[in-house]
Structures are given as structure tokens and as C-alpha cells.
XYZ file of N, CA and C in Angstrom:
519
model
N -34.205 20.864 -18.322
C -33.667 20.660 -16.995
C -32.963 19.307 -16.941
N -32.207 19.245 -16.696
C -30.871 18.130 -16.273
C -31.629 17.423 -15.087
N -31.632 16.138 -15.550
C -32.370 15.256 -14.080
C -31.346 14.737 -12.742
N -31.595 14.907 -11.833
C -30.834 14.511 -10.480
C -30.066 13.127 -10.367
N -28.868 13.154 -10.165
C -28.578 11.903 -9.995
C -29.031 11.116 -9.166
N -29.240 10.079 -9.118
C -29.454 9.477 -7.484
C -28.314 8.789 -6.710
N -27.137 8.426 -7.587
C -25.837 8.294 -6.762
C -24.779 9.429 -7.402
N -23.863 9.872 -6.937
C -23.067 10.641 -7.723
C -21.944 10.052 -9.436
N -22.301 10.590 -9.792
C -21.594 9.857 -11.255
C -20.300 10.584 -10.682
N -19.643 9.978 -10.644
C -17.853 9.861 -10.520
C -17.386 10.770 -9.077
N -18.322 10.695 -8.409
C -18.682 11.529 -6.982
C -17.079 10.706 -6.211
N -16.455 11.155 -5.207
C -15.612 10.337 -4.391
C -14.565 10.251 -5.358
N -13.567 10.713 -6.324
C -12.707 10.025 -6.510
C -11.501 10.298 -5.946
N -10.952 9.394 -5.684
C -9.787 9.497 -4.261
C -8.397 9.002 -5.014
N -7.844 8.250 -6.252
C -7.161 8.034 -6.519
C -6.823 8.196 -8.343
N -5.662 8.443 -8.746
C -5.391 8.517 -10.210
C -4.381 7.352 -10.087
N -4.229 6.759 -11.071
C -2.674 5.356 -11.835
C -2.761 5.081 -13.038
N -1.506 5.046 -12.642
C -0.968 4.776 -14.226
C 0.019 3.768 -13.753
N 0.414 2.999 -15.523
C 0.562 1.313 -15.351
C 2.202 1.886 -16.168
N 3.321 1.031 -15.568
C 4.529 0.650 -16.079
C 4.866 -0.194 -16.491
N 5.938 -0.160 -17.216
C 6.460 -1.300 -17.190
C 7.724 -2.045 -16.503
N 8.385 -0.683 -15.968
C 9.437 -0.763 -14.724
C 9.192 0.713 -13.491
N 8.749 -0.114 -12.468
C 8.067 0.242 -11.580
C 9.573 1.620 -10.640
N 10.860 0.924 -10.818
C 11.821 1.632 -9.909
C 12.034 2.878 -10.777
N 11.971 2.951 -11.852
C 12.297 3.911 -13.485
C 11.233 4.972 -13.521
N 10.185 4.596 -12.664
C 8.567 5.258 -12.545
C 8.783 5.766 -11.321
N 9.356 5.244 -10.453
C 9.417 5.560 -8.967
C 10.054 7.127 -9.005
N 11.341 6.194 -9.587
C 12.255 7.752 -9.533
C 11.542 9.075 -10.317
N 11.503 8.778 -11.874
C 10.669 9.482 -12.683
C 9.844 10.934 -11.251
N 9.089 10.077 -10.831
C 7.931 10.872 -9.999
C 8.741 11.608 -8.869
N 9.324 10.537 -8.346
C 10.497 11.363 -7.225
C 11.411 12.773 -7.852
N 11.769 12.499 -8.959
C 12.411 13.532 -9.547
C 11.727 15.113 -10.472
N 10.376 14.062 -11.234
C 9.685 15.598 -11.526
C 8.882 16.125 -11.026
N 8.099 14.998 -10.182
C 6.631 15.580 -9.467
C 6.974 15.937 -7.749
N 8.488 15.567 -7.359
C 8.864 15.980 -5.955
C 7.617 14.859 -4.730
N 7.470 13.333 -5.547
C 6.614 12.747 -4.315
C 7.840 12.222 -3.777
N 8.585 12.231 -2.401
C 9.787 11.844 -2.027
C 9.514 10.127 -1.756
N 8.217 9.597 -1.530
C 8.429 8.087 -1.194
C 7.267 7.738 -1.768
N 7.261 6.572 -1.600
C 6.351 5.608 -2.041
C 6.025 4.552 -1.289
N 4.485 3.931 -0.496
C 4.816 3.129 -0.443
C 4.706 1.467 -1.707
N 5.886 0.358 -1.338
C 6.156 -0.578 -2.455
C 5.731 -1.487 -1.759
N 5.067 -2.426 -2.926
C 4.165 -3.872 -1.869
C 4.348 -4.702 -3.633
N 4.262 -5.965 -3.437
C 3.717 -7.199 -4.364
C 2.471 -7.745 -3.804
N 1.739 -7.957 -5.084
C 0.138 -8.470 -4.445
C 0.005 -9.549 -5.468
N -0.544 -10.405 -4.851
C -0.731 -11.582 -5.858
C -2.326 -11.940 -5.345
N -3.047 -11.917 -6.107
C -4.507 -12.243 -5.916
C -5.479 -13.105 -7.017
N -6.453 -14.015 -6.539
C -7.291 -14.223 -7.277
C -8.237 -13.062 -8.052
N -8.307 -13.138 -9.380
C -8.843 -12.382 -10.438
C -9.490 -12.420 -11.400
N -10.657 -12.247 -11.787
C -10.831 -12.458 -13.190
C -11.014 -11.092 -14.026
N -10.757 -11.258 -15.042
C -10.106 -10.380 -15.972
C -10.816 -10.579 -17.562
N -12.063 -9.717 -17.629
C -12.401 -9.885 -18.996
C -13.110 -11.549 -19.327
N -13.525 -11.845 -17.996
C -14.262 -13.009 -18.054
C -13.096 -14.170 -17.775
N -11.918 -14.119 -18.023
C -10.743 -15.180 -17.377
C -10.276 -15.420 -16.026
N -10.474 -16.507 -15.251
C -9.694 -16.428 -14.299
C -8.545 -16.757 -13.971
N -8.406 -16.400 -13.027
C -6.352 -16.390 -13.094
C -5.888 -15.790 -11.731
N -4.340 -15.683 -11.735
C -3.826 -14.893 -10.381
C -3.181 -13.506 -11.349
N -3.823 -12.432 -10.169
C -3.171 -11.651 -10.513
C -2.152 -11.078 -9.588
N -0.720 -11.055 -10.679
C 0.505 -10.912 -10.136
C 1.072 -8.906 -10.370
N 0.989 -8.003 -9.333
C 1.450 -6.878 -9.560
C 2.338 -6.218 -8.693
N 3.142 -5.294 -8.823
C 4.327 -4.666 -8.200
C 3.718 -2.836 -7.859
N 3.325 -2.784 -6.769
C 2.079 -1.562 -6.748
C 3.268 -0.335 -5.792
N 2.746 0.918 -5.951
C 3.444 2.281 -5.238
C 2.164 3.176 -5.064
N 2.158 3.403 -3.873
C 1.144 4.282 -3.402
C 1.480 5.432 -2.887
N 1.212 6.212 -2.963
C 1.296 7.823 -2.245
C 0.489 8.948 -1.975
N 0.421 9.354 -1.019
C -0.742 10.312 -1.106
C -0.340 11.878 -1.305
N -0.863 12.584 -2.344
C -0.226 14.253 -2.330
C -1.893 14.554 -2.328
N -2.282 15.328 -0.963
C -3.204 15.891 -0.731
C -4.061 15.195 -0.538
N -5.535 15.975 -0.933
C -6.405 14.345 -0.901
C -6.507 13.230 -2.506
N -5.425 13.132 -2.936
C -5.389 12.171 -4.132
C -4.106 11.330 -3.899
N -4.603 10.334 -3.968
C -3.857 9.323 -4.027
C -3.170 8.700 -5.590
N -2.112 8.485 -5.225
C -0.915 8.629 -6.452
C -1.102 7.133 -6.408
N -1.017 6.352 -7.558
C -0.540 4.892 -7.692
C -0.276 4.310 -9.239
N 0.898 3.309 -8.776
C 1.682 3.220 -10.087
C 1.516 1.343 -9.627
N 1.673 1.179 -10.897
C 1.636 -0.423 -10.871
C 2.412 -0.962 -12.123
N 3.129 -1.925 -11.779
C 3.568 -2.676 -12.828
C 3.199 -4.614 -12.804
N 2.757 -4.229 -13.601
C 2.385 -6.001 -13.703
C 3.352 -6.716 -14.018
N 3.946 -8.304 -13.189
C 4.572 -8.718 -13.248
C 4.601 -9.962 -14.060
N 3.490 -10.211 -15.193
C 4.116 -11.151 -16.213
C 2.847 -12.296 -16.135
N 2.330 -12.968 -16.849
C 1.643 -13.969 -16.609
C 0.447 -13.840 -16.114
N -0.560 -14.650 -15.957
C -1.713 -14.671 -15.282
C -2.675 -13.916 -15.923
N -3.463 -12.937 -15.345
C -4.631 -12.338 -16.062
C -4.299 -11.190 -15.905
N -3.070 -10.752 -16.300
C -2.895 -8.910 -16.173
C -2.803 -8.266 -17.705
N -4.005 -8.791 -18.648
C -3.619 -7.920 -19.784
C -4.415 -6.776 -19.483
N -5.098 -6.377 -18.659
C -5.724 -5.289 -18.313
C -4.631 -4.006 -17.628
N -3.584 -4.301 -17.644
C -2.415 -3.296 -17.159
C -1.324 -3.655 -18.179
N -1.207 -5.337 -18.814
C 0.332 -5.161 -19.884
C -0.375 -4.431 -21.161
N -1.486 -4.801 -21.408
C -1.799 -4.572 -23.045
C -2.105 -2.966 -23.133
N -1.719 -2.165 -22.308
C -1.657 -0.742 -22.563
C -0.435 -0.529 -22.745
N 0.600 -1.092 -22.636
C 2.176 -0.470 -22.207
C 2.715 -0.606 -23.753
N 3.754 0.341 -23.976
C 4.334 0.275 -25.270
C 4.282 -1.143 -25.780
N 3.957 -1.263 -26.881
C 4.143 -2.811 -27.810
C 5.752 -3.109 -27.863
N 6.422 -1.465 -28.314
C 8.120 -2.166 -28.893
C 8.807 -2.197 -27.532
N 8.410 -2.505 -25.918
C 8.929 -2.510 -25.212
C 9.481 -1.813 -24.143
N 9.220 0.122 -24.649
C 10.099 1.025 -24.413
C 9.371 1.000 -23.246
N 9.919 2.403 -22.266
C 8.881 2.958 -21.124
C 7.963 4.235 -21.230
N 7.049 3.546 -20.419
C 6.093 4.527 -20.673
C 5.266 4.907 -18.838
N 4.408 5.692 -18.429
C 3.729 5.475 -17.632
C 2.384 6.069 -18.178
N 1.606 4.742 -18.348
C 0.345 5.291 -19.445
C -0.800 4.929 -18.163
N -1.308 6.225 -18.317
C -2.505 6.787 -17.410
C -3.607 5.468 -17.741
N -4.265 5.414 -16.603
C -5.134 3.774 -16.496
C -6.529 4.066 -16.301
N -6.620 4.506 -14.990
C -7.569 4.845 -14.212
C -7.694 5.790 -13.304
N -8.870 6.288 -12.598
C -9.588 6.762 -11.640
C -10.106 6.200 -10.685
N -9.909 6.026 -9.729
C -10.658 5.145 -7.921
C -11.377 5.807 -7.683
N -12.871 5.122 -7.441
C -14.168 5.927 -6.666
C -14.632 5.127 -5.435
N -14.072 5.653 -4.529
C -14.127 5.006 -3.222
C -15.854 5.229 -2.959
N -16.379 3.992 -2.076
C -17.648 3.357 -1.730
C -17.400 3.848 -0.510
N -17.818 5.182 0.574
C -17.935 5.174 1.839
C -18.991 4.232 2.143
N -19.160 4.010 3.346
C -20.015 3.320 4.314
C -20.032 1.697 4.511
N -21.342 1.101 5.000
C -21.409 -0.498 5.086
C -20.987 -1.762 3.636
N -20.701 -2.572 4.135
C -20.731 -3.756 3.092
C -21.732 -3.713 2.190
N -23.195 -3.442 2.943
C -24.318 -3.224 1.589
C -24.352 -1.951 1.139
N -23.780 -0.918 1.619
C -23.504 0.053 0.452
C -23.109 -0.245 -0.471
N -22.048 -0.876 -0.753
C -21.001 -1.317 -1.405
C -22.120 -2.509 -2.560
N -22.493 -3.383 -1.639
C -23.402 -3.840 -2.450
C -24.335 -3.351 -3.624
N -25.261 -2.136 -3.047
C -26.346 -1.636 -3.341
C -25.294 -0.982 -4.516
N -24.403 -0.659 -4.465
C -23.636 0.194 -6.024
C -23.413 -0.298 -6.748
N -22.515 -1.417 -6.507
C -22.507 -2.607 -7.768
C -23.504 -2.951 -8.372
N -24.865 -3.441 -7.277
C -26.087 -3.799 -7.992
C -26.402 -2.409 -9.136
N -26.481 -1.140 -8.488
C -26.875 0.064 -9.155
C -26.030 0.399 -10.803
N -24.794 -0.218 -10.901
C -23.828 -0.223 -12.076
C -25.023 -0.785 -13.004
N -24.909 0.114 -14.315
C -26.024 -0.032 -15.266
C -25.120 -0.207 -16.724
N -25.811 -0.950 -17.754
C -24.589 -1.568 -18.784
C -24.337 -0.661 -18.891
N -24.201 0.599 -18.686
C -22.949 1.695 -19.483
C -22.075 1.556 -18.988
N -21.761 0.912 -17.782
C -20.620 0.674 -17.115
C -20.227 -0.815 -16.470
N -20.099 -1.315 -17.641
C -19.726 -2.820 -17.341
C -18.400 -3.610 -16.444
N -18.992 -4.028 -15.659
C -17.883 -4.754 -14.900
C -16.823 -5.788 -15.380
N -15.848 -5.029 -15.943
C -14.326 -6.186 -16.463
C -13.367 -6.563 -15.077
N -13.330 -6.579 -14.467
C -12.620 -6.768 -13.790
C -12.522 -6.365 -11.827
N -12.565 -8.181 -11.489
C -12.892 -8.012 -10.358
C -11.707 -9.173 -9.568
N -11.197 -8.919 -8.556
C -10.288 -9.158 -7.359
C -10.470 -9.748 -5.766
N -10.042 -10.965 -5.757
C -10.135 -11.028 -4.221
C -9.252 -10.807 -3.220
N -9.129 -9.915 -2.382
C -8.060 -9.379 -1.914
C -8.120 -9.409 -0.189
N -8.976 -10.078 -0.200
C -9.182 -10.555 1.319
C -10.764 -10.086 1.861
N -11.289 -10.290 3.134
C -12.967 -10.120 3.508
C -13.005 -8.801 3.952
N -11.967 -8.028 3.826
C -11.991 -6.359 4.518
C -12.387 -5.347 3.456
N -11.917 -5.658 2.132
C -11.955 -4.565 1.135
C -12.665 -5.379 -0.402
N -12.702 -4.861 -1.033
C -13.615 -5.011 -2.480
C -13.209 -3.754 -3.384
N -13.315 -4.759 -4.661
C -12.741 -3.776 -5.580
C -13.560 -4.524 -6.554
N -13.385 -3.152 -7.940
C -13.715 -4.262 -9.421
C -12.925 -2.706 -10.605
N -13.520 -3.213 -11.262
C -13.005 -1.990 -12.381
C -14.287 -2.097 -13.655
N -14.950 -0.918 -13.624
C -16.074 -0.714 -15.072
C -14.904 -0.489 -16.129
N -15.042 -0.827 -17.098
C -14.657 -0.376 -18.691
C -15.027 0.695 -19.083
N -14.813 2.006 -19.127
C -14.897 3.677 -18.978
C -14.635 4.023 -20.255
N -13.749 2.816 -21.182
C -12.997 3.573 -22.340
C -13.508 4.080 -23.603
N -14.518 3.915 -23.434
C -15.705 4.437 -25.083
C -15.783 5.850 -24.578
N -16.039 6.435 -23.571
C -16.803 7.705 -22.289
C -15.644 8.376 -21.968
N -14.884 8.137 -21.732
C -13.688 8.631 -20.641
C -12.410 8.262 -20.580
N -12.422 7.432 -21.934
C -10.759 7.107 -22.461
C -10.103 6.084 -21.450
N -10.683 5.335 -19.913
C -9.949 4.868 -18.986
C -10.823 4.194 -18.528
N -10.475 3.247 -17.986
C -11.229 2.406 -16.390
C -11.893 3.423 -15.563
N -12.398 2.957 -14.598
C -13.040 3.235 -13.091
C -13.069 2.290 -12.598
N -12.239 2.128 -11.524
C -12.051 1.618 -10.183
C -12.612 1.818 -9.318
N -13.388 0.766 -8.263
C -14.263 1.753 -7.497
C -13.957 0.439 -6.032
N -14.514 0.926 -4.986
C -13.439 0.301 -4.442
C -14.239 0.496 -2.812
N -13.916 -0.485 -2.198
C -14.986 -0.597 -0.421
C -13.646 -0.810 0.504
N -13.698 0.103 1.859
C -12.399 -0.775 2.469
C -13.114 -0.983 3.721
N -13.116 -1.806 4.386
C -13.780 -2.155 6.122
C -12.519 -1.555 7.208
N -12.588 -1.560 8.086
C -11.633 -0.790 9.301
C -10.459 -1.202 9.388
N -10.262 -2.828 9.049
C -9.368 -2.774 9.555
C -8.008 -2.703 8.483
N -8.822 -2.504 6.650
C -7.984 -2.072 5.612
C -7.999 -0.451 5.226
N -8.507 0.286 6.061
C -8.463 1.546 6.435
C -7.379 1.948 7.134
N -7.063 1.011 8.113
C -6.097 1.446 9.651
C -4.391 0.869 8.488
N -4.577 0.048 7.663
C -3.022 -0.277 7.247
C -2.803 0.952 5.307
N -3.973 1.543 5.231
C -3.894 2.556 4.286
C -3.273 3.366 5.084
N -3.233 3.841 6.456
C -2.509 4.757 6.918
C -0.956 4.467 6.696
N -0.270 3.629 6.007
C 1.120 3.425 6.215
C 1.383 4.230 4.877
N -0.071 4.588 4.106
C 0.820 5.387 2.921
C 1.516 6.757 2.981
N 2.643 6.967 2.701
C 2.630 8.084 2.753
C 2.108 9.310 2.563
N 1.955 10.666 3.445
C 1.263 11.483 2.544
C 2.091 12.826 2.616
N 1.595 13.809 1.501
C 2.161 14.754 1.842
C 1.320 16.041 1.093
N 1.771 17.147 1.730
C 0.774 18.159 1.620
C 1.521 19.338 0.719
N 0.864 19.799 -0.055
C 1.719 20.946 -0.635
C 1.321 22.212 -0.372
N 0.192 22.548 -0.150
C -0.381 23.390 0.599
C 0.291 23.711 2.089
């Protein structure tokens, strides 16, 4: 008999991304084969540490929603602590959009959010964590021995809930 989880292993996941290296070349790309007509485009520059380094992290992000999954593309813009998005991208330069991660959104309170992180057990080690203001929380486990990718997992408070609504969405159904 298979024993019960007590939180869901990969329960909630709300988002897939993949990392570029030219974000407008990716834009279109998707606009043209996958029919997402927009995107929304933002620059984020945040405190980060990255594999135990700290640093700013500098990225060029596209969000979209088709159904309930959220589409997101990122290109890192150079410097700082983003080898966690450059050091996947072609070495000789070319383009690519190489699949990254999975987002497992944290419903509920701040100590939910808490109580999960605490609950993260070394199989899923925390590389990478972000300050992105007192509304939302993020980090990223190292997935890639298990699951070939990251996990992103991720808390938003109300009032970074109410400006997720500017993403676009769209339904194919």
C-alpha cells in the first residue's frame, strides 16, 4: 500500500516557463504557433540569491494565461545572479526556448506558506529565493535529478492577486 501524502507532491500547479534568450523572437514564436495573441511584458529587477550568491536579479518576463495554466517566458537580462535561467540557454548563442520549470502555487495565509517551506525535505532543496516585495514569496527547489527541471512554488497576498488579473487570459474551450 502506497502511504498518504500529507501535503500534495506537485498538487496546485498553475504555471509552465521556459527561459530565452530573446524574449520578442519567443513572443512571436508563441503568437504564431501556439495562437497565445498577447502577452503580458514587465522588467523585474529584484534582490536574489542564487545557489547561495547574492545579487540583483535582472529579467525581461511574459505572462499569459491559456486556461487554467499559466504560460511564462523569461529572458534574463545579463549580469547579476541569473545563471539559473542563462546557463540553460544554448552555449553557441543560437535560440532556443528551453523548458525551466513548473509553479506550485501556496493557497491560503502567510503561515501556510510558511509551514511548506518549513515542510520542504532535502529531496527538494531550496536554490533559489527572491524578494519581490511583502505581498508575494517565491523560491525555486532543484527538481533536476527527479524531474529534469526546477519547482517554483510561490504565495501571493490580495493585493498581488488583484494586479495578476492584468494577465491576459484566454480560453480554448
Amino acid at each position: 500500500m502506497i502511504a498518504p501524502f500529507d501535503r500534495p507532491a506537485l498538487g496546485n500547479i498553475m504555471q509552465v516557463a521556459w527561459v530565452t534568450p530573446d524574449l520578442d523572437r519567443s513572443l512571436g514564436q508563441f503568437k504564431g504557433i501556439y495562437r497565445i495573441p498577447e502577452f503580458l511584458v514587465m522588467e523585474q529587477r529584484f534582490p536574489a540569491d542564487v545557489f547561495g550568491q547574492a545579487g540583483e536579479m535582472s529579467l525581461r518576463l511574459a505572462l499569459a494565461n491559456v486556461d487554467h495554466m499559466q504560460i511564462e517566458l523569461i529572458q534574463p537580462l545579463g549580469g547579476g545572479v541569473d545563471s539559473i535561467y542563462r546557463d540553460v540557454l544554448p552555449a553557441d548563442g543560437g535560440h532556443a526556448n528551453v523548458f525551466h520549470h513548473v509553479c506550485v502555487k501556496i493557497n491560503g495565509s502567510l503561515a501556510e506558506w510558511d509551514a511548506h517551506v518549513a515542510g520542504l525535505g532535502p529531496d527538494q532543496p531550496i536554490v533559489y529565493t527572491g524578494d519581490v516585495g511583502p505581498d508575494a514569496r517565491f523560491l525555486y527547489t532543484d527538481q533536476r535529478d527527479t524531474l529534469g527541471i526546477y519547482v517554483e512554488h510561490v504565495w501571493f497576498g490580495p493585493d498581488t492577486e488583484a494586479r495578476m488579473a492584468a494577465v491576459p487570459t484566454y480560453r480554448t474551450l
